[in-house]
Amino acid sequence: MAVSLDELMPRLQHQAKLGVARTALVALGVGFEFLSRHSEEMQREIADWEEGRTLAIGVLPRGPRVTIRKGGRQLEMLGGDAYHADGAELKVMFKNVDAALLVLTGRIGAHTAFAEHRALVHGEIAKAMQANRAMAIVVKYLFPGVMLRSITRRMPVFSASELLLKARLYAVIGPFLARGLFK
Amino acid sequence: MTIPDYFEFACPVKIVSGHTALPNIPHEMGLLGARRALVVTDRGVEEAGLVKLVTGVFAGDDRSLGGVFSDVPPDSSDEVAARVVRAYREGGCDCLLAVGGGSVIDTAKAANMLLGTGAKGLLELQGAERLQGRMPPFIVVPTTAGTGSEVTMAAVIANTAKRTKMAFIAYNLFPDVAILDPKMTLSMPPMITAATGMDALTHACEAYYCLQKNPLSDAFAVAAIDLLMEHLVPVVRDGSQAASRLAMANAALMAGIAFSSSLVGVIHALAHAVGAVAHVPHGVANAILLPWGMEYNIPKRASEIAALAPHLRVKSLTGEPSRDAAAAVQAVRNLTSSLNQLCGLPRTLKQAGVTRAQLEEIAATAIDDGAIAMNPEEVDFDDALTLLIRAY
Ligand SMILES: NC(=O)c1ccc[n+]([C@@H]2O[C@H](COP(=O)([O-])OP(=O)(O)OC[C@H]3O[C@@H](n4cnc5c(N)ncnc54)[C@H](O)[C@@H]3O)[C@@H](O)[C@H]2O)c1
Ligand SMILES: [Fe+2]
């Protein structure tokens, strides 16, 4: 059966949005992993997370997701499949891809997303708040200053070494993003 | 007024309010298709003779009670909710009827979740908006005028094994009917009246300036503050006036509707933590923290807090937002000072029995509270500790 352009366009747009969300989630995962190795602020934040704690962030109903696990003193990205995400003890799932993109492309902050009921939380709210703080650290390094000004409640201040770390994260994230896109 | 880019608002609760609201319970059950209710309550409410008032309205009716569960403790838990479920099943019930304050209502909400989802335990239902399906018929008769839990989509219950508080937020947690009858709050002692009333005032104030404020929550918040400012002090002074009790019940309910949509912020995050660590009653903790939390948010929300000033009965406004906001905070301080004189409501954390050594643990607990994310101003551990030291 022939598909009309009117039917095709929304589907293509939706696929494109999912693609952007997938890429952004990979960037987020890489950010968690990288900063847990190199940022003292992140290391302090996750110090009390118990070994094996898993956190999944994704898009409903069957969109992309990323799963992060605490192993040793660091965080590792387990990949973007539903298998890992479904088993995570803490899941933050955006209600739809448009809601996810608002956060993942830096148009609203994670706290605003929670306040606006953009995402569901499966699991302990206290752990979701801890994850939210860790995510705020990733966001601080991932997004440029102009974006941070509008999405954070308090503009982060960067030390010289943190600025250097931001540059290093940008350098490592490129290849990961490419891999994430073509996985 | 700017309309937020996006907001959600819901209040699917039928409200039956009045001096003869109580006898409507069986009829409301009928509308919900229910025939046999389990009353969930606590000892204090039972000893005040309030359960008898409820059982009395079933005389000569086809609808009946399948039992009375009156074992809800102040820091209720998953174990208590599981016992409520057992009593419900043993009594052949098809409807929950909560008669009590926030502790009872939250316990009944937890039991209702277990009944509606068939889940083995509450741990697997923790979170925000993850519940699916319809819960069994659920009627609430509040006996305090404070929490507004009869119209909120939230519940907090302790987990006995893990010794943590579990939070639940879901649209299907709303009760079906709230019955506000002043007979049910007449027996509240002055101190509980004051503390629960201050909980309601905190809901309304935080709802008015927190992140998800919207025109609908604003309308309910402001109406609640007006009623509270008119009736709270008189009703603490003389709790026997049914008209004032009814006004307070409506005020608490409206504040509940407001904050269920726009949510609460740092004051509630700290108050929950003060409750968890030092066992200070929720309303008492809020009363102490309200002026400090409002003041903390003035740099971000001066206009909104200033807009509350006339409702908090500030007489002379300057038109300058941060000065009027400061006057609003002062009005709250004056109110808690009056309540302190009238019934001994504590004004500092120290007076409430908190020790200085507990403040760090309270701050650490507070920054993990969901409400912290809804506060306009950022709050980290040091900020939380500074606020607690001020309120100490
Ligand atoms: N779910 C929500 O939306 C929400 C909102 C705010 C607070 N809460 C929760 O509510 C709880 C506090 O509830 P609360 O402030 O209503 O107090 P409460 O239910 O704990 O009751 C306090 C005491 O007052 C007694 N009492 C209640 N009504 C009485 C009456 N009419 N006459 C005489 N004694 C009476 C009770 O027996 C109890 O001893 C906290 O656990 C808090 O976390 C829930
Ligand atoms: Fe409250």
Coordinates of C-alpha atoms and ligand atoms in Angstrom, one line a residue:
Chain A
M1 CA 0.0 0.0 0.0
A2 CA 1.4 3.4 -0.9
V3 CA 2.2 5.7 2.0
S4 CA 1.4 9.4 1.4
L5 CA 3.8 12.2 2.2
D6 CA 1.5 13.4 4.9
E7 CA 1.8 10.1 6.7
L8 CA 5.5 9.7 6.0
M9 CA 6.8 13.0 7.2
P10 CA 5.7 12.7 10.9
R11 CA 7.2 9.2 10.9
L12 CA 10.5 10.5 9.5
Q13 CA 10.5 13.4 11.9
H14 CA 9.9 11.0 14.8
Q15 CA 12.8 8.8 13.7
A16 CA 15.0 11.8 13.4
K17 CA 14.1 12.9 17.0
L18 CA 14.8 9.4 18.3
G19 CA 18.2 9.6 16.6
V20 CA 19.0 12.8 18.3
A21 CA 17.8 11.5 21.6
R22 CA 19.9 8.3 21.1
T23 CA 23.0 10.4 20.4
A24 CA 22.4 12.7 23.4
L25 CA 21.9 9.7 25.7
V26 CA 25.2 8.2 24.6
A27 CA 26.9 11.6 25.3
L28 CA 25.3 11.6 28.7
G29 CA 26.5 8.0 29.4
V30 CA 30.1 8.9 28.2
G31 CA 29.9 12.0 30.4
F32 CA 29.0 9.9 33.5
E33 CA 31.8 7.4 32.8
F34 CA 34.5 10.0 32.0
L35 CA 33.6 12.3 34.9
S36 CA 33.5 9.5 37.5
R37 CA 37.2 8.9 36.5
H38 CA 38.4 12.4 36.3
S39 CA 36.1 14.8 38.3
E40 CA 36.6 15.0 42.0
E41 CA 33.1 16.6 42.3
M42 CA 31.6 13.5 40.6
Q43 CA 33.6 11.1 42.7
R44 CA 32.4 12.8 45.9
E45 CA 28.8 12.7 44.6
I46 CA 28.8 9.0 43.9
A47 CA 31.0 7.9 46.8
D48 CA 28.0 6.7 48.8
W49 CA 26.4 4.9 45.9
E50 CA 26.5 1.2 46.7
E51 CA 28.4 -1.2 44.4
G52 CA 26.3 -2.3 41.5
R53 CA 23.7 0.5 41.6
T54 CA 22.2 0.8 38.2
L55 CA 20.5 3.8 36.7
A56 CA 18.7 3.9 33.3
I57 CA 17.6 7.0 31.5
G58 CA 15.4 6.6 28.5
V59 CA 12.4 7.5 26.3
L60 CA 9.0 5.9 26.4
P61 CA 7.4 3.9 25.0
R62 CA 10.2 2.0 23.2
G63 CA 12.8 4.7 22.6
P64 CA 16.5 4.8 23.2
R65 CA 17.9 4.4 26.7
V66 CA 21.2 4.4 28.4
T67 CA 22.1 2.4 31.5
I68 CA 24.9 3.4 34.0
R69 CA 26.3 1.1 36.7
K70 CA 28.5 1.8 39.7
G71 CA 31.4 -0.6 39.7
G72 CA 34.4 -0.1 41.9
R73 CA 34.6 3.6 42.5
Q74 CA 33.5 4.5 39.0
L75 CA 30.5 4.5 36.7
E76 CA 30.3 2.5 33.6
M77 CA 27.9 2.8 30.7
L78 CA 26.2 -0.6 30.1
G79 CA 24.8 0.3 26.7
G80 CA 21.6 1.4 25.2
D81 CA 19.5 -1.7 25.0
A82 CA 16.3 -2.4 26.8
Y83 CA 17.7 -5.5 28.4
H84 CA 20.0 -3.5 30.7
A85 CA 17.6 -0.7 31.2
D86 CA 14.6 -2.9 32.2
G87 CA 16.7 -4.5 35.0
A88 CA 17.9 -1.1 36.4
E89 CA 16.8 -0.4 40.0
L90 CA 16.3 3.3 39.2
K91 CA 14.7 4.3 35.9
V92 CA 14.0 7.8 34.7
M93 CA 11.8 7.5 31.6
F94 CA 10.7 10.5 29.6
K95 CA 7.0 10.3 28.6
N96 CA 7.8 10.9 25.0
V97 CA 10.7 11.9 22.7
D98 CA 9.7 15.5 22.6
A99 CA 9.9 15.7 26.4
A100 CA 13.3 13.9 26.4
L101 CA 14.7 16.3 23.8
L102 CA 13.8 19.4 25.9
V103 CA 16.3 18.1 28.5
L104 CA 18.8 16.3 26.3
T105 CA 19.3 19.3 24.0
G106 CA 19.6 21.7 26.9
R107 CA 16.4 23.6 26.6
I108 CA 15.1 22.9 30.1
G109 CA 16.9 21.7 33.2
A110 CA 16.3 18.3 34.8
H111 CA 14.7 19.8 37.8
T112 CA 12.2 21.7 35.5
A113 CA 11.5 18.4 33.7
F114 CA 10.6 16.7 37.1
A115 CA 8.5 19.7 38.1
E116 CA 6.7 19.6 34.7
H117 CA 5.9 15.8 35.1
R118 CA 8.0 15.1 31.9
A119 CA 9.4 11.9 33.2
L120 CA 8.4 8.9 35.3
V121 CA 10.6 7.6 38.0
H122 CA 10.7 3.9 38.9
G123 CA 12.5 3.4 42.2
E124 CA 13.5 5.3 45.3
I125 CA 12.9 9.1 45.0
A126 CA 16.0 9.7 47.2
K127 CA 18.2 7.8 44.7
A128 CA 16.5 9.8 41.9
M129 CA 17.6 13.0 43.6
Q130 CA 21.2 11.6 43.9
A131 CA 21.1 10.7 40.3
N132 CA 19.8 14.1 39.5
R133 CA 22.7 15.8 41.2
A134 CA 25.2 13.5 39.4
M135 CA 23.5 14.4 36.1
A136 CA 23.8 18.1 36.9
I137 CA 27.5 17.6 37.1
V138 CA 27.5 15.9 33.7
V139 CA 25.3 18.6 32.3
K140 CA 27.7 21.3 33.6
Y141 CA 30.5 19.7 31.5
L142 CA 28.5 18.8 28.5
F143 CA 26.6 22.0 27.7
P144 CA 28.2 25.4 26.9
G145 CA 27.9 28.3 29.3
V146 CA 25.1 30.1 27.5
M147 CA 22.9 27.1 27.8
L148 CA 23.8 26.5 31.5
R149 CA 22.7 30.0 32.3
S150 CA 19.1 29.2 31.3
I151 CA 18.8 25.6 32.6
T152 CA 20.5 25.7 36.0
R153 CA 19.2 27.3 39.1
R154 CA 22.7 28.4 40.1
M155 CA 25.3 29.1 37.4
P156 CA 28.2 26.6 37.9
V157 CA 31.6 28.1 38.5
F158 CA 34.6 26.4 36.8
S159 CA 38.1 26.2 38.2
A160 CA 40.9 26.2 35.7
S161 CA 41.4 22.5 36.0
E162 CA 37.6 21.9 35.5
L163 CA 37.7 24.0 32.3
L164 CA 40.5 21.8 31.1
L165 CA 38.4 18.7 32.0
K166 CA 35.5 20.1 30.0
A167 CA 37.8 20.4 26.9
R168 CA 39.0 16.9 27.4
L169 CA 35.5 15.6 27.7
Y170 CA 34.6 17.3 24.4
A171 CA 37.6 15.6 22.8
V172 CA 36.7 12.1 23.9
I173 CA 33.0 12.4 23.3
G174 CA 33.3 12.8 19.5
P175 CA 34.4 9.3 18.7
F176 CA 32.0 7.8 21.3
L177 CA 29.1 9.7 19.7
A178 CA 30.0 8.4 16.3
R179 CA 30.1 4.8 17.7
G180 CA 26.8 5.4 19.5
L181 CA 25.2 6.6 16.3
F182 CA 26.2 3.6 14.3
K183 CA 25.8 0.9 16.9
Chain B
M1 CA 0.6 36.9 34.9
T2 CA 2.6 34.7 32.6
I3 CA 1.3 31.3 31.9
P4 CA 4.0 28.6 32.3
D5 CA 5.3 27.0 29.1
Y6 CA 3.8 23.8 30.3
F7 CA 2.0 22.5 33.4
E8 CA -0.3 19.7 34.5
F9 CA -3.2 20.1 36.9
A10 CA -5.6 17.5 38.2
C11 CA -8.1 17.2 41.1
P12 CA -10.4 14.3 40.3
V13 CA -11.7 14.2 43.9
K14 CA -15.3 14.8 44.6
I15 CA -15.6 17.2 47.6
V16 CA -18.6 17.0 49.9
S17 CA -18.3 19.8 52.5
G18 CA -20.7 20.9 55.2
H19 CA -22.1 20.5 58.7
T20 CA -24.0 17.4 57.6
A21 CA -21.6 15.9 55.1
L22 CA -20.9 12.8 57.1
P23 CA -24.2 11.0 56.5
N24 CA -23.5 11.1 52.8
I25 CA -20.8 8.5 53.1
P26 CA -23.0 5.4 52.3
H27 CA -24.5 7.3 49.3
E28 CA -21.1 8.2 48.0
M29 CA -20.1 4.5 48.4
G30 CA -23.1 3.6 46.3
L31 CA -22.1 6.0 43.5
L32 CA -18.7 4.3 43.5
G33 CA -20.3 0.8 43.3
A34 CA -19.1 -0.1 46.7
R35 CA -21.1 -1.9 49.5
R36 CA -18.7 -2.7 52.3
A37 CA -16.0 -0.4 53.6
L38 CA -13.0 -0.9 55.9
V39 CA -12.5 2.1 58.2
V40 CA -8.8 3.0 58.5
T41 CA -8.0 5.2 61.5
D42 CA -5.7 5.6 64.5
R43 CA -6.1 5.4 68.3
G44 CA -6.2 9.1 68.9
V45 CA -9.0 9.6 66.4
E46 CA -10.9 6.6 67.9
E47 CA -10.4 7.9 71.4
A48 CA -11.8 11.3 70.4
G49 CA -15.0 9.5 69.5
L50 CA -14.8 10.2 65.8
V51 CA -15.0 6.6 64.6
K52 CA -18.4 6.2 66.4
L53 CA -19.7 9.2 64.4
V54 CA -18.7 7.4 61.2
T55 CA -20.1 4.0 62.1
G56 CA -23.3 5.7 63.2
V57 CA -24.1 6.9 59.6
F58 CA -24.5 3.3 58.4
A59 CA -27.4 2.6 60.7
G60 CA -30.4 1.4 58.5
D61 CA -28.4 1.4 55.3
D62 CA -27.7 -1.4 52.9
R63 CA -24.1 -0.4 52.7
S64 CA -22.0 -1.5 55.7
L65 CA -18.7 -1.6 57.4
G66 CA -16.5 -4.7 57.1
G67 CA -14.3 -3.7 59.9
V68 CA -12.4 -0.9 61.7
F69 CA -8.6 -0.9 61.5
S70 CA -7.4 1.5 64.2
D71 CA -3.7 0.6 64.5
V72 CA -2.1 3.3 62.4
P73 CA 1.0 4.7 64.2
P74 CA 2.5 8.2 63.7
D75 CA 5.3 6.9 61.5
S76 CA 3.3 4.4 59.5
S77 CA 5.0 1.8 57.5
D78 CA 4.6 -0.8 54.7
E79 CA 3.9 -3.4 57.4
V80 CA 0.9 -1.5 58.6
A81 CA -0.4 -1.0 55.1
A82 CA -0.1 -4.8 54.6
R83 CA -2.1 -5.4 57.7
V84 CA -4.8 -3.0 56.4
V85 CA -4.9 -5.1 53.2
R86 CA -5.4 -8.2 55.3
A87 CA -8.2 -6.7 57.3
Y88 CA -9.8 -5.5 54.1
R89 CA -9.8 -9.0 52.6
E90 CA -10.9 -10.7 55.8
G91 CA -13.8 -8.2 56.2
G92 CA -15.0 -8.9 52.6
C93 CA -14.6 -5.2 51.8
D94 CA -14.7 -3.4 48.5
C95 CA -13.9 0.2 49.6
L96 CA -11.5 2.0 51.9
L97 CA -12.7 4.7 54.2
A98 CA -9.9 6.6 55.8
V99 CA -10.8 8.6 58.9
G100 CA -7.9 10.6 60.3
G101 CA -5.1 12.9 59.6
G102 CA -2.2 12.7 57.1
S103 CA -0.8 9.6 58.8
V104 CA -4.0 7.6 58.4
I105 CA -4.7 8.9 54.9
D106 CA -1.2 8.0 53.6
T107 CA -1.5 4.6 55.1
A108 CA -4.8 4.0 53.4
K109 CA -3.3 5.3 50.1
A110 CA -0.5 2.8 50.5
A111 CA -3.0 -0.1 51.2
N112 CA -5.1 1.0 48.2
M113 CA -2.0 0.8 45.9
L114 CA -1.4 -2.7 47.1
L115 CA -5.0 -3.6 46.5
G116 CA -5.2 -2.0 43.2
T117 CA -2.0 -3.3 41.7
G118 CA -1.8 -6.7 43.4
A119 CA 1.9 -5.9 44.1
K120 CA 3.6 -8.0 46.7
G121 CA 5.1 -5.0 48.4
L122 CA 5.3 -1.3 48.3
L123 CA 9.0 -1.2 47.4
E124 CA 8.2 -2.3 43.8
L125 CA 5.7 0.6 43.5
Q126 CA 8.0 3.5 44.6
G127 CA 8.5 6.4 42.3
A128 CA 6.7 9.0 40.3
E129 CA 3.8 8.4 38.0
R130 CA 4.6 4.7 37.5
L131 CA 1.3 3.3 38.8
Q132 CA -1.1 2.0 36.3
G133 CA -4.8 1.0 36.4
R134 CA -7.6 2.0 38.7
M135 CA -7.5 1.6 42.5
P136 CA -10.5 0.4 44.5
P137 CA -13.0 3.0 45.7
F138 CA -11.5 5.2 48.3
I139 CA -13.2 7.8 50.5
V140 CA -11.4 10.1 52.9
V141 CA -12.7 11.9 56.0
P142 CA -9.9 14.1 57.2
T143 CA -9.9 14.8 61.0
T144 CA -7.0 17.3 60.9
A145 CA -7.1 20.5 58.7
G146 CA -3.5 20.5 57.4
T147 CA -2.0 17.9 55.1
G148 CA -4.6 18.1 52.3
S149 CA -3.7 14.5 51.6
E150 CA -7.4 13.9 50.8
V151 CA -6.8 15.8 47.5
T152 CA -3.2 15.0 46.7
M153 CA -1.5 12.5 44.5
A154 CA 1.3 11.8 47.0
A155 CA 1.9 9.5 49.9
V156 CA 4.9 8.8 52.1
I157 CA 5.3 5.6 54.1
A158 CA 8.3 4.1 56.0
N159 CA 9.9 0.9 54.9
T160 CA 10.4 -1.1 58.0
A161 CA 13.1 -3.5 56.8
K162 CA 15.2 -0.9 55.0
R163 CA 14.4 1.9 57.5
T164 CA 13.8 4.4 54.7
K165 CA 10.9 6.5 53.7
M166 CA 9.2 5.5 50.5
A167 CA 7.6 8.2 48.4
F168 CA 4.8 7.6 45.9
I169 CA 3.5 10.2 43.4
A170 CA 0.8 9.1 40.9
Y171 CA -2.3 10.4 39.4
N172 CA -4.2 7.2 40.4
L173 CA -3.4 7.9 44.1
F174 CA -6.1 10.5 44.4
P175 CA -9.0 9.4 46.6
D176 CA -12.4 9.4 45.0
V177 CA -14.3 11.4 47.6
A178 CA -13.3 13.8 50.4
I179 CA -15.9 14.4 53.1
L180 CA -15.3 17.6 55.1
D181 CA -17.5 17.7 58.2
P182 CA -16.5 20.1 61.0
K183 CA -17.7 17.6 63.5
M184 CA -14.5 15.6 62.7
T185 CA -12.1 18.4 63.6
L186 CA -13.8 19.9 66.6
S187 CA -11.9 17.6 69.0
M188 CA -8.5 18.6 67.7
P189 CA -6.4 20.1 70.6
P190 CA -5.0 23.6 70.1
M191 CA -1.4 22.5 69.4
I192 CA -2.4 20.0 66.7
T193 CA -4.8 22.6 65.3
A194 CA -2.0 25.1 65.1
A195 CA 0.6 22.7 63.7
T196 CA -1.6 21.2 61.0
G197 CA -2.9 24.7 60.1
M198 CA 0.7 25.8 59.6
D199 CA 1.3 22.8 57.4
A200 CA -1.6 24.0 55.2
L201 CA -0.2 27.5 55.1
T202 CA 3.2 26.1 54.1
H203 CA 1.6 24.2 51.3
A204 CA -0.2 27.3 50.0
C205 CA 2.9 29.5 50.2
E206 CA 5.3 27.1 48.6
A207 CA 2.7 26.2 45.9
Y208 CA 2.5 29.9 45.1
Y209 CA 6.2 30.4 44.4
C210 CA 7.7 26.9 43.6
L211 CA 8.7 25.8 40.1
Q212 CA 5.5 24.4 38.8
K213 CA 3.2 27.3 40.0
N214 CA 0.4 27.8 37.5
P215 CA -2.8 29.9 37.3
L216 CA -4.9 27.1 38.7
S217 CA -2.6 26.3 41.6
D218 CA -2.3 30.0 42.3
A219 CA -6.0 30.5 42.6
F220 CA -6.3 27.7 45.2
A221 CA -3.2 28.8 47.1
V222 CA -4.4 32.4 47.5
A223 CA -7.9 31.3 48.5
A224 CA -6.4 29.0 51.1
I225 CA -4.1 31.7 52.5
D226 CA -7.1 34.1 52.9
L227 CA -9.1 31.5 54.8
L228 CA -6.2 30.5 57.0
M229 CA -5.3 34.0 57.9
E230 CA -8.9 34.6 58.9
H231 CA -9.5 31.5 60.9
L232 CA -6.3 29.9 62.1
V233 CA -5.7 32.1 65.2
P234 CA -9.4 32.2 66.2
V235 CA -9.7 28.4 65.9
V236 CA -6.6 27.8 68.0
R237 CA -8.0 30.2 70.6
D238 CA -11.4 28.6 70.6
G239 CA -11.7 25.3 68.7
S240 CA -15.4 24.9 69.4
Q241 CA -16.7 27.0 66.6
A242 CA -17.9 24.6 63.8
A243 CA -18.0 27.4 61.2
S244 CA -14.3 28.1 61.7
R245 CA -13.5 24.4 61.7
L246 CA -15.3 24.0 58.4
A247 CA -13.4 27.0 57.0
M248 CA -10.1 25.5 58.1
A249 CA -11.0 22.2 56.5
N250 CA -11.7 23.9 53.2
A251 CA -8.5 26.0 53.5
A252 CA -6.4 22.9 54.0
L253 CA -8.1 21.1 51.1
M254 CA -7.5 24.1 48.8
A255 CA -3.9 24.3 49.8
G256 CA -3.7 20.6 49.1
I257 CA -5.1 21.0 45.6
A258 CA -2.6 23.8 45.0
F259 CA 0.5 21.9 46.1
S260 CA -0.5 18.7 44.5
S261 CA -0.2 20.5 41.2
S262 CA 2.6 23.0 41.8
L263 CA 4.5 20.9 44.4
V264 CA 6.4 22.1 47.4
G265 CA 10.1 23.1 47.9
V266 CA 12.9 23.4 50.4
I267 CA 10.7 24.0 53.4
H268 CA 9.0 20.6 52.9
A269 CA 12.3 18.9 52.0
L270 CA 13.7 20.1 55.3
A271 CA 10.5 19.4 57.3
H272 CA 10.4 15.8 56.0
A273 CA 14.0 15.4 57.1
V274 CA 13.4 17.0 60.5
G275 CA 10.6 14.5 60.9
A276 CA 12.6 11.5 59.8
V277 CA 15.7 12.3 61.9
A278 CA 14.3 14.0 65.0
H279 CA 10.6 12.9 64.9
V280 CA 9.3 16.4 65.0
P281 CA 5.6 16.5 63.8
H282 CA 5.3 17.6 60.2
G283 CA 3.3 20.7 60.9
V284 CA 5.5 21.9 63.7
A285 CA 8.6 21.5 61.5
N286 CA 6.9 23.5 58.7
A287 CA 5.8 26.2 61.0
I288 CA 9.4 26.7 62.2
L289 CA 10.9 26.6 58.7
L290 CA 8.3 28.5 56.7
P291 CA 9.7 32.0 57.2
W292 CA 13.3 30.9 56.6
G293 CA 12.5 29.0 53.4
M294 CA 10.4 31.9 52.0
E295 CA 13.3 34.3 52.8
Y296 CA 15.8 32.0 51.1
N297 CA 13.8 32.2 47.9
I298 CA 13.3 36.0 47.8
P299 CA 16.3 36.5 45.4
K300 CA 14.6 34.3 42.8
R301 CA 10.9 34.9 43.6
A302 CA 10.6 38.4 45.1
S303 CA 7.5 39.3 43.0
E304 CA 5.6 36.1 43.8
I305 CA 6.4 36.3 47.6
A306 CA 5.5 40.0 47.5
A307 CA 2.2 39.1 45.9
L308 CA 1.4 37.0 49.0
A309 CA 1.9 40.0 51.3
P310 CA -1.6 41.4 51.2
H311 CA -3.0 37.9 51.6
L312 CA -0.8 37.5 54.7
R313 CA -2.4 40.7 55.9
V314 CA 0.6 43.0 55.4
K315 CA -1.1 46.5 55.8
S316 CA 1.4 48.9 54.1
L317 CA 2.9 47.7 50.8
T318 CA 5.7 49.6 49.2
G319 CA 5.3 48.3 45.7
E320 CA 9.0 47.3 45.8
P321 CA 9.0 43.4 45.4
S322 CA 11.9 42.5 47.7
R323 CA 10.7 44.8 50.5
D324 CA 7.1 43.6 50.3
A325 CA 8.4 40.0 50.1
A326 CA 10.4 40.6 53.3
A327 CA 7.2 42.0 54.9
A328 CA 5.4 38.8 53.9
V329 CA 8.0 36.8 55.7
Q330 CA 7.6 39.1 58.7
A331 CA 3.9 38.5 58.7
V332 CA 4.5 34.7 58.9
R333 CA 6.8 35.3 61.8
N334 CA 4.2 37.4 63.6
L335 CA 1.7 34.6 63.0
T336 CA 3.9 31.9 64.5
S337 CA 4.7 34.1 67.4
S338 CA 1.0 34.5 68.1
L339 CA 0.5 30.7 67.9
N340 CA 3.5 30.2 70.2
Q341 CA 1.8 32.4 72.8
L342 CA -1.6 30.8 72.4
C343 CA -0.6 27.1 72.5
G344 CA 3.2 26.8 72.8
L345 CA 3.8 26.0 69.1
P346 CA 7.7 25.8 68.9
R347 CA 9.4 28.6 67.0
T348 CA 12.8 27.1 66.7
L349 CA 14.2 23.6 66.0
K350 CA 15.8 23.6 69.4
Q351 CA 12.4 24.3 71.1
A352 CA 11.0 21.3 69.0
G353 CA 13.6 19.0 70.6
V354 CA 16.1 18.9 67.7
T355 CA 19.8 18.7 68.8
R356 CA 22.6 20.7 67.2
A357 CA 24.3 17.4 66.4
Q358 CA 21.4 16.2 64.3
L359 CA 21.5 19.2 61.8
E360 CA 24.1 17.6 59.5
E361 CA 22.1 14.4 59.1
I362 CA 19.0 16.4 58.6
A363 CA 20.7 18.5 55.8
A364 CA 22.0 15.3 54.1
T365 CA 18.5 13.7 54.2
A366 CA 16.8 16.9 53.0
I367 CA 18.9 17.2 49.8
D368 CA 17.7 13.7 48.8
D369 CA 14.0 14.7 49.2
G370 CA 12.0 15.1 46.0
A371 CA 10.8 18.5 47.0
I372 CA 14.3 19.9 46.8
A373 CA 14.1 19.7 43.0
M374 CA 10.9 21.9 42.9
N375 CA 12.4 24.8 44.8
P376 CA 13.1 27.9 42.8
E377 CA 16.6 28.5 44.3
E378 CA 19.3 25.8 44.2
V379 CA 19.8 24.0 47.5
D380 CA 23.0 22.0 48.2
F381 CA 24.1 20.5 51.4
D382 CA 25.7 23.7 52.7
D383 CA 22.6 25.7 51.9
A384 CA 20.4 23.3 53.7
L385 CA 22.7 23.3 56.7
T386 CA 22.8 27.1 56.8
L387 CA 19.0 27.2 56.7
L388 CA 18.8 24.7 59.5
I389 CA 21.3 26.6 61.6
R390 CA 19.2 29.8 61.1
A391 CA 16.0 28.0 62.2
Y392 CA 17.8 26.4 65.2
Ligands
LIG1 N1 0.2 12.8 51.3 C1 0.3 14.1 51.4 O1 -0.1 14.8 50.5 C2 0.8 14.7 52.7 C3 0.9 16.0 52.8 C4 1.4 16.6 54.0 C5 1.7 15.7 55.0 N2 1.6 14.4 54.9 C6 1.9 13.4 56.0 O2 0.8 13.5 57.0 C7 1.4 13.2 58.2 C8 0.9 14.2 59.3 O3 -0.5 14.2 59.3 P1 -1.3 15.2 60.3 O4 -0.5 16.4 60.5 O5 -2.6 15.2 59.8 O6 -1.2 14.4 61.7 P2 -1.4 12.9 62.1 O7 -2.3 12.2 61.2 O8 -0.1 12.2 62.3 O9 -2.2 13.1 63.5 C9 -1.5 13.7 64.6 C10 -2.2 13.3 65.9 O10 -3.5 13.9 66.0 C11 -4.5 13.0 66.3 N3 -5.8 13.5 65.8 C12 -6.1 13.6 64.5 N4 -7.3 14.1 64.3 C13 -7.8 14.4 65.5 C14 -9.0 15.0 66.0 N5 -9.9 15.4 65.2 N6 -9.1 15.1 67.4 C15 -8.2 14.7 68.2 N7 -7.0 14.1 67.8 C16 -6.8 14.0 66.5 C17 -4.0 11.7 65.8 O11 -4.6 10.6 66.6 C18 -2.5 11.8 66.0 O12 -2.2 11.4 67.3 C19 2.9 13.1 58.1 O13 3.2 11.7 58.0 C20 3.1 13.7 56.7 O14 4.2 13.2 56.1 C21 1.1 13.8 53.7
FE2 FE 2.9 19.2 54.3

